[in-house]
Coordinates of C-alpha atoms and ligand atoms in Angstrom, one line a residue:
X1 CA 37.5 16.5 27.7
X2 CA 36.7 19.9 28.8
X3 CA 32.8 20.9 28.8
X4 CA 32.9 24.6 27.0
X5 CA 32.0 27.3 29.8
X6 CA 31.4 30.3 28.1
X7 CA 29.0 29.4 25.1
X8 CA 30.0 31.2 22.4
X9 CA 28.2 34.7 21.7
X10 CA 28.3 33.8 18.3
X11 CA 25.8 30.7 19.3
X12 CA 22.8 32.8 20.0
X13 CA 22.9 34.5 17.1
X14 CA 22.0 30.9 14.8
X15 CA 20.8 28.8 16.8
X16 CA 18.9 27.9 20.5
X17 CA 21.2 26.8 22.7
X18 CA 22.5 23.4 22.7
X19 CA 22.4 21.0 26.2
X20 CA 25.7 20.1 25.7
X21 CA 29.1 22.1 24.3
X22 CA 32.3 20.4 24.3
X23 CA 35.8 21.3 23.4
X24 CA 37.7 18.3 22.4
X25 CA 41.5 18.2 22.3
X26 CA 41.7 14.6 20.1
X27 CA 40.1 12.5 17.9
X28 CA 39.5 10.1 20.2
X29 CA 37.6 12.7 22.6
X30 CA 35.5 13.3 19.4
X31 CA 34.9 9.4 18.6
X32 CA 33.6 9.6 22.3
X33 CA 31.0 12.2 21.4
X34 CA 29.6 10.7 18.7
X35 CA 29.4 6.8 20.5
X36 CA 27.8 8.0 23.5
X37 CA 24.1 9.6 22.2
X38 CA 22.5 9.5 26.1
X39 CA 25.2 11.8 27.3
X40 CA 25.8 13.5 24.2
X41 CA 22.2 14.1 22.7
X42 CA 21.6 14.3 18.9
X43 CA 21.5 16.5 17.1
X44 CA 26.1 16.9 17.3
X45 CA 26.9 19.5 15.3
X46 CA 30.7 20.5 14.5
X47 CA 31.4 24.2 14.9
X48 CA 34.6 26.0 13.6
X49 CA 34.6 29.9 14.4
X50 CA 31.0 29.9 14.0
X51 CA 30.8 32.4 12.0
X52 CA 27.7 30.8 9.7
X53 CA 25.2 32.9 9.1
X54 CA 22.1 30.2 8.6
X55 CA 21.3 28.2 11.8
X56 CA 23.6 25.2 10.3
X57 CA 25.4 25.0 13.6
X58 CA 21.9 24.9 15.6
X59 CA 21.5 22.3 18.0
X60 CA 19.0 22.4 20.2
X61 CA 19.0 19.9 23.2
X62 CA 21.7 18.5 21.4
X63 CA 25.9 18.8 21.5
X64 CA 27.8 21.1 19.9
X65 CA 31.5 20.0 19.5
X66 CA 33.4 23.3 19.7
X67 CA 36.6 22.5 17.9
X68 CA 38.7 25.7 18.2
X69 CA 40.9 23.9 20.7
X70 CA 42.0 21.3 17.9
X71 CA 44.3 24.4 16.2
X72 CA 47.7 23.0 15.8
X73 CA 49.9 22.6 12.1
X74 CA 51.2 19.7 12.1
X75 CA 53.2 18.9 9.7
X76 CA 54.7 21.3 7.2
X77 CA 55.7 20.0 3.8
X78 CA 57.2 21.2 0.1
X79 CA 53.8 21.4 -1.6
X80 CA 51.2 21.2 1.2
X81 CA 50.4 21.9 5.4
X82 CA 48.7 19.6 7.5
X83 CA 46.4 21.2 10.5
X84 CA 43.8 20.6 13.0
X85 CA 40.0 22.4 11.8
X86 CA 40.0 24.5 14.7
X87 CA 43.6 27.1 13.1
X88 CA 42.3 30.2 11.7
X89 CA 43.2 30.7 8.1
X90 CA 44.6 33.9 9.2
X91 CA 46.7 31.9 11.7
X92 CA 47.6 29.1 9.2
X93 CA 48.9 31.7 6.7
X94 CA 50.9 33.8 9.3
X95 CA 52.6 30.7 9.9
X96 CA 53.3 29.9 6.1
X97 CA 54.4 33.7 5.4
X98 CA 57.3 32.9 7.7
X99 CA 58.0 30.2 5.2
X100 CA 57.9 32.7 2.3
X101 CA 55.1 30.2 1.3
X102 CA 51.3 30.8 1.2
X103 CA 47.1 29.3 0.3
X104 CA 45.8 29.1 -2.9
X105 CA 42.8 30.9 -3.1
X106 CA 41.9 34.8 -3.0
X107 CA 39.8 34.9 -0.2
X108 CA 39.5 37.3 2.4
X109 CA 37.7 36.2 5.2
X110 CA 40.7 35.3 7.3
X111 CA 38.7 35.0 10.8
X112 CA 37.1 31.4 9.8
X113 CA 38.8 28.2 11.4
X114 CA 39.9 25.9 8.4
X115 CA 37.7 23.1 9.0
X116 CA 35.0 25.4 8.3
X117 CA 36.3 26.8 5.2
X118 CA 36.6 23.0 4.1
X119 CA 33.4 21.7 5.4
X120 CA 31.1 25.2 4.0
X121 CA 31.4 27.2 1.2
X122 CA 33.1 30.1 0.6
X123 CA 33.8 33.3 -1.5
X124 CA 36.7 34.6 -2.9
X125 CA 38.2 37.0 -5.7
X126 CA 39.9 33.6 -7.6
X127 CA 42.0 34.0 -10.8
X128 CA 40.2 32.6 -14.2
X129 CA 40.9 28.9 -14.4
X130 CA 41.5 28.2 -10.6
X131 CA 38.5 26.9 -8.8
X132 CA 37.0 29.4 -5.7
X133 CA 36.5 26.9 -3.0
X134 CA 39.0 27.0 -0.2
X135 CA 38.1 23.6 -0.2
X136 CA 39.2 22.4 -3.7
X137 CA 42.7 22.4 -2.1
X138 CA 42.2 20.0 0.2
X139 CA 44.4 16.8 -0.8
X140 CA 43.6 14.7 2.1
X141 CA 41.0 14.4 5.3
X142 CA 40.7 12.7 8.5
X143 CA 37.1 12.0 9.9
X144 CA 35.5 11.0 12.5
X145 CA 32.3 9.1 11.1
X146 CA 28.8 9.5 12.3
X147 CA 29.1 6.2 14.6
X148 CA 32.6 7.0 16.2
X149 CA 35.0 5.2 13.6
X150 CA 37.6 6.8 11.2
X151 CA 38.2 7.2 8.0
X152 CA 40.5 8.9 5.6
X153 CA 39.2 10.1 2.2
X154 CA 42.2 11.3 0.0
X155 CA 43.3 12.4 -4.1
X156 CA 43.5 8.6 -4.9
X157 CA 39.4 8.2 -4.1
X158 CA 38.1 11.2 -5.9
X159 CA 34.4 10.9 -5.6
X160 CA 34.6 10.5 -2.0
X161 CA 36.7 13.9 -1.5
X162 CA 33.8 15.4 -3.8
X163 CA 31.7 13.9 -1.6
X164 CA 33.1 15.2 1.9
X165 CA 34.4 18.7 0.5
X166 CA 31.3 21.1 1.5
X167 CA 29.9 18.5 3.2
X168 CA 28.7 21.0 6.1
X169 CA 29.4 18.3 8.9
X170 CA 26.3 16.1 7.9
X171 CA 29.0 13.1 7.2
X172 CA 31.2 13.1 9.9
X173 CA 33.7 15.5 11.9
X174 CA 37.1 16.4 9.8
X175 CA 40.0 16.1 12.2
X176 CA 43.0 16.5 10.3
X177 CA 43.1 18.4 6.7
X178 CA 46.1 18.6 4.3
X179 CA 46.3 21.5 1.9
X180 CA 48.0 22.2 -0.9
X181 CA 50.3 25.2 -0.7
X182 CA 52.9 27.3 -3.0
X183 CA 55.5 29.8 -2.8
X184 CA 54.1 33.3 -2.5
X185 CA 53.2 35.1 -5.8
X186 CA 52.4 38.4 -6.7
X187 CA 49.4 39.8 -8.8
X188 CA 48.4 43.4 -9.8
X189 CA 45.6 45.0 -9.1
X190 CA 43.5 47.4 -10.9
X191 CA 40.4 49.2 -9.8
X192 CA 37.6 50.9 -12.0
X193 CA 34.2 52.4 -11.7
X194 CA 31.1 52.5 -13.7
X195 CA 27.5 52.8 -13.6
X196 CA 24.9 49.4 -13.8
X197 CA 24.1 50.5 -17.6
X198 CA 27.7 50.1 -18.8
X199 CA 28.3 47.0 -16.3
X200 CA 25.8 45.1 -18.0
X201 CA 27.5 45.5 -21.3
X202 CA 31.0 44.6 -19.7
X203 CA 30.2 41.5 -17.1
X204 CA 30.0 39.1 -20.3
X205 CA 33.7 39.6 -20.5
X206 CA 34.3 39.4 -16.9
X207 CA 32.2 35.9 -16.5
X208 CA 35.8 33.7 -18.1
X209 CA 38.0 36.9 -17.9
X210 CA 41.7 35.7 -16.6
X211 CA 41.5 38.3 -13.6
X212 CA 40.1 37.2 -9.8
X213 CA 36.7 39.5 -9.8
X214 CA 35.3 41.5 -6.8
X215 CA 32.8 44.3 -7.1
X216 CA 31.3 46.5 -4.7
X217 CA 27.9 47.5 -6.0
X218 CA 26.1 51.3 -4.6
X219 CA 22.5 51.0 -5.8
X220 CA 21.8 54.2 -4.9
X221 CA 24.8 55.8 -6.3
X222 CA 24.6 53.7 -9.6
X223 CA 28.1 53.0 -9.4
X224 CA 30.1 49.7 -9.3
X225 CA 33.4 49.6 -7.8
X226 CA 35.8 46.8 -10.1
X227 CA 39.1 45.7 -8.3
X228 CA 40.4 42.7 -10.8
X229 CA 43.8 40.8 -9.8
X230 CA 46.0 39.4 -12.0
X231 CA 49.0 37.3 -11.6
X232 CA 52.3 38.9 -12.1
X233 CA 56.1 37.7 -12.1
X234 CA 57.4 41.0 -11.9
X235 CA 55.9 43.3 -10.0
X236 CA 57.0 44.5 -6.5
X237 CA 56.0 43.3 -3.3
X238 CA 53.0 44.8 -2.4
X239 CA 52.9 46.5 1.3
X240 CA 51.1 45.2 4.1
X241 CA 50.4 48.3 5.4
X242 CA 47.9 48.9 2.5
X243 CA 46.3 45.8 3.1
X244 CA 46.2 46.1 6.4
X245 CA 44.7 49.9 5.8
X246 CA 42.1 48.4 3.4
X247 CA 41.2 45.5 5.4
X248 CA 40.3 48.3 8.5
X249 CA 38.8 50.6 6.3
X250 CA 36.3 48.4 4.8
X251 CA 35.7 46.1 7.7
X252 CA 36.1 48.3 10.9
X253 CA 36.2 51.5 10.2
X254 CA 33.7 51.8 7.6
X255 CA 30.5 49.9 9.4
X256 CA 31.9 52.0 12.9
X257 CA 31.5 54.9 11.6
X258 CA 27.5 54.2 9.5
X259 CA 26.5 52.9 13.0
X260 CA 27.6 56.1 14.9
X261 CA 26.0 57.7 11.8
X262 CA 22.3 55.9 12.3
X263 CA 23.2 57.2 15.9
X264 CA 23.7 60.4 15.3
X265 CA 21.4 61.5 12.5
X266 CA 18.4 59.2 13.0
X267 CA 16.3 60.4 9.8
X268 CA 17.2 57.9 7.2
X269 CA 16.7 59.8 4.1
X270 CA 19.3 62.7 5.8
X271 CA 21.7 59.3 6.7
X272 CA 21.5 57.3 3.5
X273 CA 23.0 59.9 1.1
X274 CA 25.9 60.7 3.9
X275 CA 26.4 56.9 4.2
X276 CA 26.9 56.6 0.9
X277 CA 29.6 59.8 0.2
X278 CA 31.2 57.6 3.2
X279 CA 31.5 54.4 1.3
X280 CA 32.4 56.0 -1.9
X281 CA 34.7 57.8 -0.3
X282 CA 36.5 54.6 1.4
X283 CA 36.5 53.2 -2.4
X284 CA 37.9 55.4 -3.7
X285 CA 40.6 56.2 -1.4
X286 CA 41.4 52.4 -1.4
X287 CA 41.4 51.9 -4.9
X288 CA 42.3 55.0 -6.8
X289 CA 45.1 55.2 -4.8
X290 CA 48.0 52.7 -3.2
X291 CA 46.5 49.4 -3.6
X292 CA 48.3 48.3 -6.5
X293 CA 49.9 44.8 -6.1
X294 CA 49.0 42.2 -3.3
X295 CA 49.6 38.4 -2.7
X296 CA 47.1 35.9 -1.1
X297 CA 49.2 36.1 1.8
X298 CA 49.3 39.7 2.2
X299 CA 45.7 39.3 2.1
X300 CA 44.8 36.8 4.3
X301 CA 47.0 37.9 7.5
X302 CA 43.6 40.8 8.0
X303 CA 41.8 40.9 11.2
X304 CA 39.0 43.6 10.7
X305 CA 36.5 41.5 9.2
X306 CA 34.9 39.5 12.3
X307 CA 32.5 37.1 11.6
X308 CA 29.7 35.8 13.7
X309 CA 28.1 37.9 16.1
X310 CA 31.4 39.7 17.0
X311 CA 30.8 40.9 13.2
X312 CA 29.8 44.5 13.2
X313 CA 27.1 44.2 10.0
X314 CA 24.7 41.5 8.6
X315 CA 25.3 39.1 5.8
X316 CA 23.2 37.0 3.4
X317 CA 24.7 36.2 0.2
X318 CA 22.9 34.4 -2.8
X319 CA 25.0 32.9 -6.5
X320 CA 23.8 33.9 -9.6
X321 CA 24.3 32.4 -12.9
X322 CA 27.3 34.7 -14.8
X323 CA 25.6 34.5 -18.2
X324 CA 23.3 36.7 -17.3
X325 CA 24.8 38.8 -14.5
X326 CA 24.9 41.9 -16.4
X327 CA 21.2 42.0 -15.9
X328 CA 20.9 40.8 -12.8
X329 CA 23.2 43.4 -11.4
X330 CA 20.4 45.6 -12.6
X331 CA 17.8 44.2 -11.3
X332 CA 19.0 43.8 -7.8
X333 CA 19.4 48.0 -8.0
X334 CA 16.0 47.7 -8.8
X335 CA 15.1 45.4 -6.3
X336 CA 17.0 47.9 -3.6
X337 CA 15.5 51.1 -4.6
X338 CA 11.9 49.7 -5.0
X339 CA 12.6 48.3 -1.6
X340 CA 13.6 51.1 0.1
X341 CA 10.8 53.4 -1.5
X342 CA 8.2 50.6 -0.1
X343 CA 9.7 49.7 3.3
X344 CA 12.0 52.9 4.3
X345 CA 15.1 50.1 4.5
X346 CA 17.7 49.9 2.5
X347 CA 21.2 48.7 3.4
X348 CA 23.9 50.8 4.3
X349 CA 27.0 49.1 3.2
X350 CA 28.3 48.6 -0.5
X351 CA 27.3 44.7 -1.6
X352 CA 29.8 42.5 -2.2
X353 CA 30.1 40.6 -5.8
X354 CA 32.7 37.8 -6.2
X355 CA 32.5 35.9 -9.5
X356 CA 33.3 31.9 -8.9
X357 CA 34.6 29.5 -11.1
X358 CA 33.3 26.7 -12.7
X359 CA 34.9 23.5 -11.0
X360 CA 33.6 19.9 -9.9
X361 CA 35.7 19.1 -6.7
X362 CA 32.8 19.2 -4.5
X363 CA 29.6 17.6 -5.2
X364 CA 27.8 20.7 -3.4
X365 CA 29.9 23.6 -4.9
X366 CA 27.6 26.7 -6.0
X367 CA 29.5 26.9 -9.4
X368 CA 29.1 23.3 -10.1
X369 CA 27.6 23.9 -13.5
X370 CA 29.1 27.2 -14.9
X371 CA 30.9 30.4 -13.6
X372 CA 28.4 32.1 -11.3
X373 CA 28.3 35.9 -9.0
X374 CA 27.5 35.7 -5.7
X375 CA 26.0 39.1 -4.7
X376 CA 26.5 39.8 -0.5
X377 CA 24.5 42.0 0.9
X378 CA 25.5 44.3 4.0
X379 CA 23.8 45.9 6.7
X380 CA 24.8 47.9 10.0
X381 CA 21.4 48.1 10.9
X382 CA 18.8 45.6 11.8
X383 CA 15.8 47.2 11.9
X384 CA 13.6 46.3 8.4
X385 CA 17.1 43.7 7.7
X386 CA 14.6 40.7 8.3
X387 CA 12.1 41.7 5.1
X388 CA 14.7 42.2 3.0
X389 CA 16.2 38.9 3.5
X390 CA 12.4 37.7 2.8
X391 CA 12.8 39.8 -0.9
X392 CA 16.0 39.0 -1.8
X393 CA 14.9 35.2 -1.6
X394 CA 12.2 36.3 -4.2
X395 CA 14.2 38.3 -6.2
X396 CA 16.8 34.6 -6.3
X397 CA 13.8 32.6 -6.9
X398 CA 13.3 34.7 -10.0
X399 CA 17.4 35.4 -11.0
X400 CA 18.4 31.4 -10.8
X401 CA 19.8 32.0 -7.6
X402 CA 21.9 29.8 -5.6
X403 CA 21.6 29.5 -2.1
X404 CA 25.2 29.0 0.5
X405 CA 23.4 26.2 3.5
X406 CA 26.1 28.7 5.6
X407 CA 25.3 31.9 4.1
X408 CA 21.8 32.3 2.7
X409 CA 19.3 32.9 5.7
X410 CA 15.7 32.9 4.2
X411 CA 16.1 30.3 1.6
X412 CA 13.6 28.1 0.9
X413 CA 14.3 24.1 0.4
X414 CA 12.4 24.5 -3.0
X415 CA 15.2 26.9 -3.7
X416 CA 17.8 24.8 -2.1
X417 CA 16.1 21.9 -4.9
X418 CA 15.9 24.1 -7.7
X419 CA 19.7 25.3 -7.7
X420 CA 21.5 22.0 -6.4
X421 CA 18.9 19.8 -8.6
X422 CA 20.7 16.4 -8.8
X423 CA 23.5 16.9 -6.7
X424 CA 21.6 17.4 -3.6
X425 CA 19.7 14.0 -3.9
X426 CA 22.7 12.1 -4.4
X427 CA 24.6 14.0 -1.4
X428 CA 21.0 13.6 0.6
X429 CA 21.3 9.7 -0.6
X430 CA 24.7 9.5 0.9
X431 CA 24.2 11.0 3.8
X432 CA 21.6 8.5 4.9
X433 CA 24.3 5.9 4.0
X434 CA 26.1 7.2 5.8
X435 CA 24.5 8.7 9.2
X436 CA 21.2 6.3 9.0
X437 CA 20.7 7.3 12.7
X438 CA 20.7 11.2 11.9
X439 CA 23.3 11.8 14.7
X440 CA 24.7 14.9 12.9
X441 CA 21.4 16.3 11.6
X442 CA 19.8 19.4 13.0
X443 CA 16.3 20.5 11.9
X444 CA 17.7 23.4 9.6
X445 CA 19.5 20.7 7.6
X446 CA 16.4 18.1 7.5
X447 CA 14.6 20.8 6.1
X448 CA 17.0 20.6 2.6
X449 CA 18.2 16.9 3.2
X450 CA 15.7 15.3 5.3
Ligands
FAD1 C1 30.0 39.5 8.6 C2 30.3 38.3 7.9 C3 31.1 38.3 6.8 C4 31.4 37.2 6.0 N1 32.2 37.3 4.9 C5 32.5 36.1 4.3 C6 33.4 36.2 3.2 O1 34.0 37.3 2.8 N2 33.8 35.1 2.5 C7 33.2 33.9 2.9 O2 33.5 32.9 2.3 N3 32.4 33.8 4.0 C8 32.0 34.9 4.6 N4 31.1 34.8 5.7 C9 30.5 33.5 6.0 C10 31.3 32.5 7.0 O3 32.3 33.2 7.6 C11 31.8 31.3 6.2 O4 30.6 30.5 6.1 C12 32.9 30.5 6.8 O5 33.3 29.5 5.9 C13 32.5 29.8 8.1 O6 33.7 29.4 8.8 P1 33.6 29.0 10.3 O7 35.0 28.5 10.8 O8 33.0 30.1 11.0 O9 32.6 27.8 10.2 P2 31.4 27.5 11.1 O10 30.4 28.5 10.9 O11 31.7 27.1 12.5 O12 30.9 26.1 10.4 C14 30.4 26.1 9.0 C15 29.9 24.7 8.6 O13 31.0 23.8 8.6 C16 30.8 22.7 9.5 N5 32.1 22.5 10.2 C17 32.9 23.4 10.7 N6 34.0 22.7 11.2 C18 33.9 21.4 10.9 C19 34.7 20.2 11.0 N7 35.9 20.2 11.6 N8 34.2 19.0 10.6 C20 33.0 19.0 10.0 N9 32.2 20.0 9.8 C21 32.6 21.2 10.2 C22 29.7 23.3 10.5 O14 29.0 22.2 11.1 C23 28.9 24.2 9.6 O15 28.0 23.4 8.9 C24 30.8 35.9 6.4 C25 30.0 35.9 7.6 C26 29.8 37.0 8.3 C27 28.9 36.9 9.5

């Protein structure tokens, strides 16, 4: 097995550095890892891109098992793909676009390695009635357990799939994964705008509306940005050139050009307004114009939006309940401007809102118990981003928020209790069936699970 050289840059970004970081090539290499604690220290943790923003992949003193080496398909079937963790989704659905076949799922994140779209939850612009887990499509899975042996969990043993989909690596390492897959298919795409006043009044529709749902809220603009997909037998390919134009625009082009802003004029309130004629501009142009029709596939082949440290803005994203995300949507303006008139930050990118689906196929899924919106706010800038994090975990505490264990910094374990309720005290009950020794657990995770 090959002991990782370069330690990730993404690494000391969420976590203090591990004493050991290996790359395995096999199972069996990974079955080593977890036998041997006195060369391979506890806490192991399993890493895919690492592109978490919590410290879920810390492991200090500990072993990190690196498993972007274990990224081959292997095996490529009618209805689903089988692959190593460590393939990119981008990379996986490259592949399957050859194939004139492609992923379930609207999301757009196409940097993350599949085992850590399975193992963490995600966000994703789903059509009504189809779950928005990446990991609901997993059929079958191949693990390593916490004491070296294997195990396959499959369809035919449902709780135990709920139990290891979103299972974050606290119940063993997920070596091979089967996915459902599908011929490509189209959907339209229409954009809107309108200000928080009218969105209230419209998001009850949008909670069970057929569309996939992403918003981009400007606070200080009062303006919301609505891009809704719909499937569609008969509309035309869309181009990958606009996709590929949008996926830049938003994700590299966009945060390049606020940070050579906050360069080049450093008085905020001068920046802020200019940042934001920036961003509405990008909207705009993106969705008033070309962007009409798109597939998953089209989608997921982007490259712009780097995760991890290699990112160029900060994330923390929190789920809201959708009955009463009209309000909330309001609220979280106020929450910015009262912020920003207090503290002098503010963040300079649009927010993200995706709206989730209801579904059960994982015991830890944010949407568990209705439809929810995850809000994601975006920064370029770093300075003042720390208390903000600190608010918005008050502002979730008081908006039945939901926090992501690989997306949420600053939430709280009472939060943690409070939104998984039940479900995280039977998954903390298996998990100690499971790993009694606490060979996979890291202090951030004892801190919810302990
Ligand atoms: C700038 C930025 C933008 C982002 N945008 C989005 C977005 O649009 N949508 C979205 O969904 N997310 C987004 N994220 C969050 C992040 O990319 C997701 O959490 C993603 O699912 C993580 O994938 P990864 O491969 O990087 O997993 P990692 O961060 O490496 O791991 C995530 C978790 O899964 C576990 N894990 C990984 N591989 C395995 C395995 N083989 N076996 C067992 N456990 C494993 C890890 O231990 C960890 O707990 C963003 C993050 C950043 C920094």
């Amino acid at each position: 097995m090959q002991a990782a050289k370069n330690l990730k840059s993404t690494l000391t970004s969420n976590s203090v550095a591990p004493a050991q970081i290996v790359r395995p090539s096999s199972p069996s290499e990974i079955a080593a890892v977890l036998r041997n604690p006195r060369i391979f220290p506890s806490p192991v943790r399993p890493m895919g891109f690492g592109s978490s923003t919590t410290r879920c992949l810390s492991a200090p003193g500990g072993t990190l098992v690196d498993l972007s080496g274990m990224n081959r398909v292997l095996r490529l079937d009618k209805d689903t793909v089988t692959v190593q963790p460590g393939i990119t989704v981008r990379e996986l659905a490259a592949m399957l676009e050859a194939e004139g076949l492609e992923l379930y799922g609207g999301f757009d994140l196409a940097n993350r390695s599949v085992g850590g779209a399975v193992c963490a939850a995600g966000l994703e612009a789903t059509i009504g009635g189809n779950p928005s887990q990446f990991a609901a499509h997993v059929t079958s899975l191949k693990v390593v357990a916490p004491d070296g042996k294997r195990f396959i969990v499959n369809e035919a043993d449902k709780a135990s799939l709920q139990l290891m989909r979103l299972s974050y690596g606290l119940l063993g390492i997920v070596y091979e994964i089967t996915l459902k897959i599908r011929p490509v298919q189209m959907f339209t795409v229409q954009s809107a705008r309108v200000g928080f006043k009218d969105f209230a009044k419209l998001a009850p529709r949008l909670s069970f509306a057929t569309s996939g749902t992403k918003l981009y809220l400007m606070p200080f603009k009062d303006r919301i940005f609505l891009e809704l997909r719909r499937p569609s037998t008969d509309c035309i390919p869309g181009r990958k050139l606009a996709w590929r134009f949008k996926d830049w625009a938003c994700y590299s082009a966009l945060p390049s050009a606020l940070r050579s802003l906050a360069k080049v004029v450093p008085i905020r309130r001068v920046r802020y307004p200019l940042s934001d004629t920036l961003s509405q501009a990008t909207q705009s142009l993106i969705g008033q114009s070309f962007l009409r029709t798109g597939s998953n596939s089209l989608e997921q082949t982007g490259r712009f939006k780097h995760p991890g440290s290699k990112a160029n803005f900060s994330n923390c994203t929190w789920a809201f309940p959708a009955t009463s995300f009209g309000n909330i949507a309001g609220t979280y303006r106020d929450l910015c401007l009262q912020h920003y008139e207090r503290t002098g930050f503010r963040c300079d990118m649009p927010a993200i809102v995706f709206r989730l689906n209801q579904d059960r196929r994982a015991l830890l899924e944010p949407a568990f118990d209705g439809p929810m919106f995850t809000i994601s706010s975006l920064s370029t800038q770093q300075d003042g981003w720390d208390d903000f994090v600190v608010d918005l975990a008050e502002f979730a505490a008081a908006n039945g928020g939901v926090p992501f264990f690989n997306q949420t910094p600053g939430a709280t374990s009472e939060l943690a209790i409070s939104g998984y309720g039940k479900r995280l005290a039977a998954f903390r009950k298996s998990r100690r069936r499971l790993d009694a020794s606490d060979r996979l657990l890291n202090h951030f995770f004892a801190s919810y699970m302990g």
